[in-house]
CSV table of C-alpha atoms in Angstrom, one decimal:
chain,number,residue,atom,x,y,z
A,1,MET,CA,10.9,-11.4,4.5
A,2,LYS,CA,9.7,-12.0,1.2
A,3,ALA,CA,8.1,-8.0,0.8
A,4,PHE,CA,11.1,-6.7,1.7
A,5,ILE,CA,14.6,-6.0,0.7
A,6,SER,CA,17.2,-4.5,2.6
A,7,LYS,CA,19.0,-1.2,1.5
A,8,GLU,CA,22.6,-3.1,1.5
A,9,THR,CA,21.2,-5.6,-0.5
A,10,LEU,CA,19.8,-2.9,-2.8
A,11,LEU,CA,23.3,-1.0,-2.8
A,12,GLU,CA,24.6,-3.6,-4.5
A,13,LYS,CA,22.4,-4.5,-7.1
A,14,LEU,CA,22.3,-0.7,-8.5
A,15,GLU,CA,23.5,-1.4,-11.6
A,16,ASP,CA,21.4,-4.6,-12.4
A,17,ARG,CA,19.5,-3.5,-15.4
A,18,ASN,CA,16.9,-5.9,-15.0
A,19,ILE,CA,15.5,-4.1,-11.5
A,20,ARG,CA,13.7,-1.0,-11.5
A,21,ILE,CA,13.6,1.4,-8.4
A,22,VAL,CA,10.4,3.7,-8.0
A,23,ASP,CA,10.1,6.6,-5.6
A,24,CYS,CA,7.0,6.7,-3.9
A,25,ARG,CA,7.2,9.3,-1.5
A,26,PHE,CA,3.9,11.7,-0.8
A,27,GLN,CA,2.1,13.9,2.1
A,28,LEU,CA,-1.4,13.3,2.3
A,29,GLY,CA,-2.3,16.9,2.4
A,30,ASN,CA,0.1,18.3,0.3
A,31,PRO,CA,0.3,16.5,-2.9
A,32,ASN,CA,3.0,18.1,-4.1
A,33,ALA,CA,6.0,17.4,-1.8
A,34,GLY,CA,6.6,13.8,-2.7
A,35,LEU,CA,7.3,15.2,-6.5
A,36,ALA,CA,9.2,17.9,-5.0
A,37,GLN,CA,11.6,15.3,-2.8
A,38,TYR,CA,12.3,13.8,-6.0
A,39,LYS,CA,13.4,16.1,-7.8
A,40,GLU,CA,16.0,17.4,-5.1
A,41,ASN,CA,17.7,13.5,-4.9
A,42,HIS,CA,16.3,10.1,-5.0
A,43,LEU,CA,17.5,6.3,-5.7
A,44,PRO,CA,20.1,6.4,-8.6
A,45,GLY,CA,17.8,5.3,-11.3
A,46,ALA,CA,14.2,5.9,-9.9
A,47,VAL,CA,11.2,6.8,-11.3
A,48,TYR,CA,8.8,8.4,-9.6
A,49,PHE,CA,4.9,7.6,-9.5
A,50,HIS,CA,2.4,10.1,-7.5
A,51,LEU,CA,0.2,8.5,-5.2
A,52,GLU,CA,-3.0,10.3,-6.9
A,53,LYS,CA,-2.1,10.7,-10.6
A,54,GLN,CA,-0.5,6.7,-11.4
A,55,LEU,CA,-1.8,5.2,-8.5
A,56,SER,CA,-5.2,6.2,-7.9
A,57,GLY,CA,-7.6,6.9,-9.9
A,58,PRO,CA,-10.3,10.1,-10.1
A,59,VAL,CA,-12.0,10.2,-6.9
A,60,ALA,CA,-16.0,9.6,-8.1
A,61,GLU,CA,-19.2,9.3,-5.8
A,62,HIS,CA,-18.4,5.8,-4.7
A,63,GLY,CA,-14.6,3.9,-4.2
A,64,GLY,CA,-13.4,6.2,-1.3
A,65,ARG,CA,-10.7,9.0,-1.3
A,66,HIS,CA,-8.3,7.0,-3.0
A,67,PRO,CA,-9.6,4.8,-5.7
A,68,LEU,CA,-8.0,1.6,-7.2
A,69,PRO,CA,-6.4,3.3,-11.1
A,70,ASN,CA,-7.9,1.9,-13.8
A,71,ILE,CA,-6.0,-1.0,-14.7
A,72,GLU,CA,-5.6,0.4,-18.2
A,73,ASP,CA,-4.1,3.4,-17.0
A,74,PHE,CA,-1.7,1.7,-14.3
A,75,LYS,CA,-0.5,-0.6,-17.0
A,76,ASN,CA,0.4,2.2,-19.2
A,77,THR,CA,2.5,3.6,-16.0
A,78,LEU,CA,4.1,0.7,-15.8
A,79,GLU,CA,5.1,0.4,-19.6
A,80,GLU,CA,6.0,4.2,-19.8
A,81,ALA,CA,8.9,3.6,-16.5
A,82,GLY,CA,9.9,0.4,-18.3
A,83,ILE,CA,8.4,-2.3,-16.4
A,84,SER,CA,8.1,-5.3,-17.9
A,85,ASN,CA,6.6,-8.5,-16.3
A,86,LYS,CA,10.1,-9.9,-15.8
A,87,THR,CA,11.7,-6.3,-14.2
A,88,ILE,CA,12.3,-6.9,-10.6
A,89,VAL,CA,10.3,-3.4,-8.6
A,90,VAL,CA,11.8,-2.2,-5.6
A,91,ALA,CA,9.0,0.3,-3.9
A,92,TYR,CA,10.2,3.5,-1.7
A,93,ASP,CA,8.3,5.8,0.4
A,94,GLY,CA,10.0,8.2,3.4
A,95,GLY,CA,10.4,4.9,5.4
A,96,GLU,CA,6.4,5.0,6.0
A,97,GLY,CA,5.7,1.6,3.8
A,98,SER,CA,2.3,2.7,3.0
A,99,PHE,CA,2.5,4.9,-0.1
A,100,ALA,CA,5.4,2.5,-1.6
A,101,GLY,CA,2.9,0.1,0.2
A,102,ARG,CA,0.5,0.7,-1.9
A,103,LEU,CA,2.5,0.4,-5.3
A,104,TRP,CA,3.7,-3.1,-3.9
A,105,TRP,CA,0.1,-4.1,-3.5
A,106,LEU,CA,-1.2,-2.5,-7.1
A,107,LEU,CA,1.7,-5.1,-8.5
A,108,LYS,CA,0.6,-7.9,-6.8
A,109,TYR,CA,-2.5,-7.4,-7.9
A,110,VAL,CA,-2.1,-7.3,-11.7
A,111,GLY,CA,-0.2,-10.7,-11.0
A,112,HIS,CA,3.6,-9.1,-10.9
A,113,GLN,CA,6.2,-11.5,-9.5
A,114,GLU,CA,9.0,-9.8,-8.3
A,115,CYS,CA,8.1,-6.4,-6.1
A,116,TYR,CA,9.7,-5.6,-2.8
A,117,LEU,CA,9.6,-2.4,-0.5
A,118,LEU,CA,12.6,-1.2,0.8
A,119,ASP,CA,12.8,-1.8,4.2
A,120,GLY,CA,13.5,1.5,6.2
A,121,GLY,CA,12.7,3.6,2.9
A,122,PHE,CA,14.4,6.9,1.6
A,123,SER,CA,15.5,7.9,5.3
A,124,GLU,CA,17.2,4.6,6.2
A,125,TRP,CA,19.2,5.1,2.7
A,126,TYR,CA,19.9,9.0,3.4
A,127,ALA,CA,21.1,8.6,6.6
A,128,SER,CA,23.5,5.2,5.8
A,129,ASN,CA,25.0,8.0,3.0
A,130,PHE,CA,24.1,5.8,0.2
A,131,PRO,CA,24.6,7.3,-3.1
A,132,VAL,CA,21.2,9.9,-4.6
A,133,SER,CA,20.6,11.7,-7.6
A,134,ASN,CA,18.9,14.4,-8.7
A,135,GLU,CA,18.9,13.3,-12.5
A,136,SER,CA,15.4,11.9,-13.9
A,137,LEU,CA,16.4,8.8,-16.2
A,138,THR,CA,13.8,7.8,-19.3
A,139,TYR,CA,14.0,3.9,-20.1
A,140,PRO,CA,12.7,2.6,-23.2
A,141,GLN,CA,8.4,1.6,-22.8
A,142,THR,CA,7.9,-2.1,-21.6
A,143,SER,CA,5.0,-4.4,-23.1
A,144,TYR,CA,3.1,-5.4,-19.7
A,145,GLU,CA,0.8,-8.0,-19.6
A,146,VAL,CA,-2.2,-8.0,-16.7
A,147,TYR,CA,-3.3,-11.0,-15.0
A,148,LEU,CA,-5.5,-9.7,-12.3
A,149,ASN,CA,-5.8,-12.0,-8.8
A,150,ASN,CA,-9.5,-10.5,-7.6
A,151,ASP,CA,-9.0,-12.2,-4.7
A,152,MET,CA,-6.8,-9.7,-3.2
A,153,VAL,CA,-9.3,-6.8,-3.4
A,154,ALA,CA,-12.8,-6.4,-1.3
A,155,ASP,CA,-15.7,-4.1,-2.6
A,156,MET,CA,-18.6,-2.4,0.1
A,157,VAL,CA,-20.9,-5.4,-1.2
A,158,ASP,CA,-18.2,-8.2,0.4
A,159,VAL,CA,-17.9,-5.8,3.7
A,160,ARG,CA,-21.7,-6.0,4.0
A,161,ARG,CA,-21.4,-9.5,3.6
A,162,ALA,CA,-18.6,-9.8,5.9
A,163,ILE,CA,-20.7,-8.5,8.8
A,164,ALA,CA,-23.5,-9.8,8.1
A,165,GLU,CA,-21.3,-13.9,8.2
A,166,ASN,CA,-19.3,-12.5,11.2
A,167,ILE,CA,-15.9,-12.3,8.7
A,168,SER,CA,-13.4,-10.6,10.5
A,169,LEU,CA,-12.3,-6.7,9.5
A,170,ILE,CA,-9.3,-5.2,10.4
A,171,ASP,CA,-10.0,-1.2,10.8
A,172,SER,CA,-6.1,0.5,10.4
A,173,ARG,CA,-6.6,3.7,11.5
A,174,ASP,CA,-5.5,5.7,14.6
A,175,ILE,CA,-7.6,4.8,17.3
A,176,ASN,CA,-9.1,8.0,17.9
A,177,ARG,CA,-10.5,8.3,14.6
A,178,TYR,CA,-11.4,4.2,14.9
A,179,LEU,CA,-13.7,5.5,17.9
A,180,GLY,CA,-14.8,8.7,16.5
A,181,VAL,CA,-13.3,10.6,18.4
A,182,VAL,CA,-11.7,12.7,15.6
A,183,GLU,CA,-11.7,12.6,12.0
A,184,PRO,CA,-9.7,15.0,10.5
A,185,ILE,CA,-10.7,14.1,6.8
A,186,ASP,CA,-13.5,11.9,6.2
A,187,LYS,CA,-17.0,14.0,6.4
A,188,LYS,CA,-18.4,11.2,9.2
A,189,ALA,CA,-16.2,9.7,11.8
A,190,GLY,CA,-16.2,6.1,13.6
A,191,HIS,CA,-16.0,2.3,11.9
A,192,ILE,CA,-17.2,0.1,10.0
A,193,PRO,CA,-19.5,-2.5,12.7
A,194,THR,CA,-17.9,-5.5,14.0
A,195,ALA,CA,-14.3,-3.8,12.8
A,196,ILE,CA,-11.6,-4.2,15.4
A,197,ASN,CA,-8.8,-1.9,15.7
A,198,LYS,CA,-5.0,-3.1,14.2
A,199,VAL,CA,-3.5,0.3,14.2
A,200,TRP,CA,-1.4,0.4,10.9
A,201,THR,CA,2.2,1.7,12.7
A,202,GLU,CA,2.2,-1.0,15.3
A,203,GLY,CA,4.0,-3.1,12.6
A,204,PHE,CA,6.9,-1.4,12.2
A,205,LYS,CA,9.4,-0.6,14.8
A,206,ASP,CA,11.8,2.3,14.6
A,207,GLY,CA,11.1,3.1,11.1
A,208,ARG,CA,11.5,-0.9,10.1
A,209,PHE,CA,9.3,-3.3,9.2
A,210,LYS,CA,8.8,-5.9,12.4
A,211,ALA,CA,10.0,-9.8,12.2
A,212,LYS,CA,7.6,-11.6,11.3
A,213,ALA,CA,7.0,-13.3,15.0
A,214,GLU,CA,6.2,-10.1,15.7
A,215,GLN,CA,3.4,-9.9,13.4
A,216,GLU,CA,2.3,-13.0,14.1
A,217,ALA,CA,1.7,-11.9,17.7
A,218,ARG,CA,-0.3,-8.8,16.9
A,219,PHE,CA,-2.5,-10.3,15.0
A,220,ALA,CA,-2.6,-13.9,16.9
A,221,GLU,CA,-6.4,-13.8,17.8
A,222,PHE,CA,-7.1,-14.7,14.0
A,223,LYS,CA,-6.5,-18.1,12.5
A,224,LYS,CA,-4.6,-18.0,9.2
A,225,ASP,CA,-7.0,-19.8,7.4
A,226,GLU,CA,-10.0,-17.5,8.0
A,227,PRO,CA,-11.0,-14.6,5.6
A,228,ILE,CA,-9.8,-11.3,6.8
A,229,ILE,CA,-10.4,-7.7,5.2
A,230,VAL,CA,-8.3,-5.1,6.2
A,231,TYR,CA,-9.3,-0.9,5.7
A,232,CYS,CA,-7.8,2.2,6.5
A,233,GLY,CA,-9.6,5.9,5.6
A,234,SER,CA,-9.0,5.4,1.8
A,235,GLY,CA,-6.9,2.0,1.5
A,236,ILE,CA,-3.7,3.4,1.5
A,237,THR,CA,-2.3,2.6,5.3
A,238,ALA,CA,-4.0,-0.2,5.5
A,239,THR,CA,-1.9,-2.2,3.0
A,240,PRO,CA,0.8,-2.1,5.5
A,241,ASN,CA,-1.5,-4.2,7.7
A,242,TYR,CA,-2.1,-6.3,4.8
A,243,ILE,CA,1.6,-7.0,4.0
A,244,ALA,CA,2.1,-7.6,7.6
A,245,LEU,CA,-0.7,-10.4,7.6
A,246,LYS,CA,0.9,-12.0,4.2
A,247,GLU,CA,4.4,-12.1,5.4
A,248,ALA,CA,3.1,-13.7,9.4
A,249,GLY,CA,1.2,-16.1,7.0
A,250,PHE,CA,-1.6,-15.3,6.9
A,251,THR,CA,-3.7,-16.8,3.0
A,252,ASN,CA,-7.1,-15.4,2.7
A,253,VAL,CA,-6.4,-11.8,3.1
A,254,LYS,CA,-8.5,-9.1,1.4
A,255,LEU,CA,-8.0,-4.8,0.8
A,256,TYR,CA,-11.4,-3.1,1.2
A,257,ALA,CA,-10.0,-0.9,-1.8
A,258,GLY,CA,-12.3,2.0,-1.3
A,259,SER,CA,-12.2,1.6,3.0
A,260,PHE,CA,-14.2,3.8,5.4
A,261,SER,CA,-14.1,6.7,2.9
A,262,ASP,CA,-16.4,4.8,0.1
A,263,TRP,CA,-18.1,3.0,3.1
A,264,ILE,CA,-19.7,6.3,4.3
A,265,SER,CA,-20.6,7.5,1.0
A,266,TYR,CA,-23.7,5.1,0.9
A,267,PRO,CA,-26.1,6.9,3.6
A,268,GLU,CA,-27.4,3.3,4.8
A,269,ASN,CA,-24.2,2.2,5.8
A,270,LYS,CA,-23.9,1.4,9.5
A,271,ILE,CA,-21.3,3.6,11.8
A,272,VAL,CA,-19.9,2.5,15.0
A,273,THR,CA,-18.3,4.9,17.4
A,274,SER,CA,-17.6,2.7,20.1
A,275,GLU,CA,-15.5,-0.5,20.9
């Protein structure tokens, strides 16, 4: 699969100086946990990117709980990690796929060519007794040229238009949050009108991303060339569904970056609490 690299392949390439490994481990509700895990042990040579400091911008009235980072700031983050346009980037998290998926999506958004997710994440790597390190390395600063791919992202106005024009919306959250039965994070419960629920975790099996044919089956009711907008609570856990759709051959997929937490920041926007 184009977006993924196996732990065995990465093990063979650990000494490749053109590869930069990025640890994206994070815990929602415990923002210091990922960095603590990184300091304890991580893949050799890996740098750490914090979800809320490097991979998100500051929270404002609109934009959701994890707004996209300022592009100049993200550019600087890449340059300070020694990442150039020609660097091969491998992102990993604990195995959830969503935090590393955020970095993968951002890299594609700024036009990066070669970036991959470590299939199985740190948990599989560690369980295989593959090498780990507690050494934090720094790399010579690089220069990075941004080529924004605006076809990848949707905003609130795009979603309003999608509702009016019957463009497919996919809600990636747990079914009970989609239905508004529970809402542990956001101020309102329910989902965006017309959205269909496709829980992001259903794209995984035993900690690994499902094969292309299985992803195609998950989204069988959609046509591969039709426009689709995916969202979740704040734009993080929708990225595995975005990646799954692209891996399955869907060509016109966008991420609603602000997601439900942005949608509800506009009081006039309607919310649905049924199928």
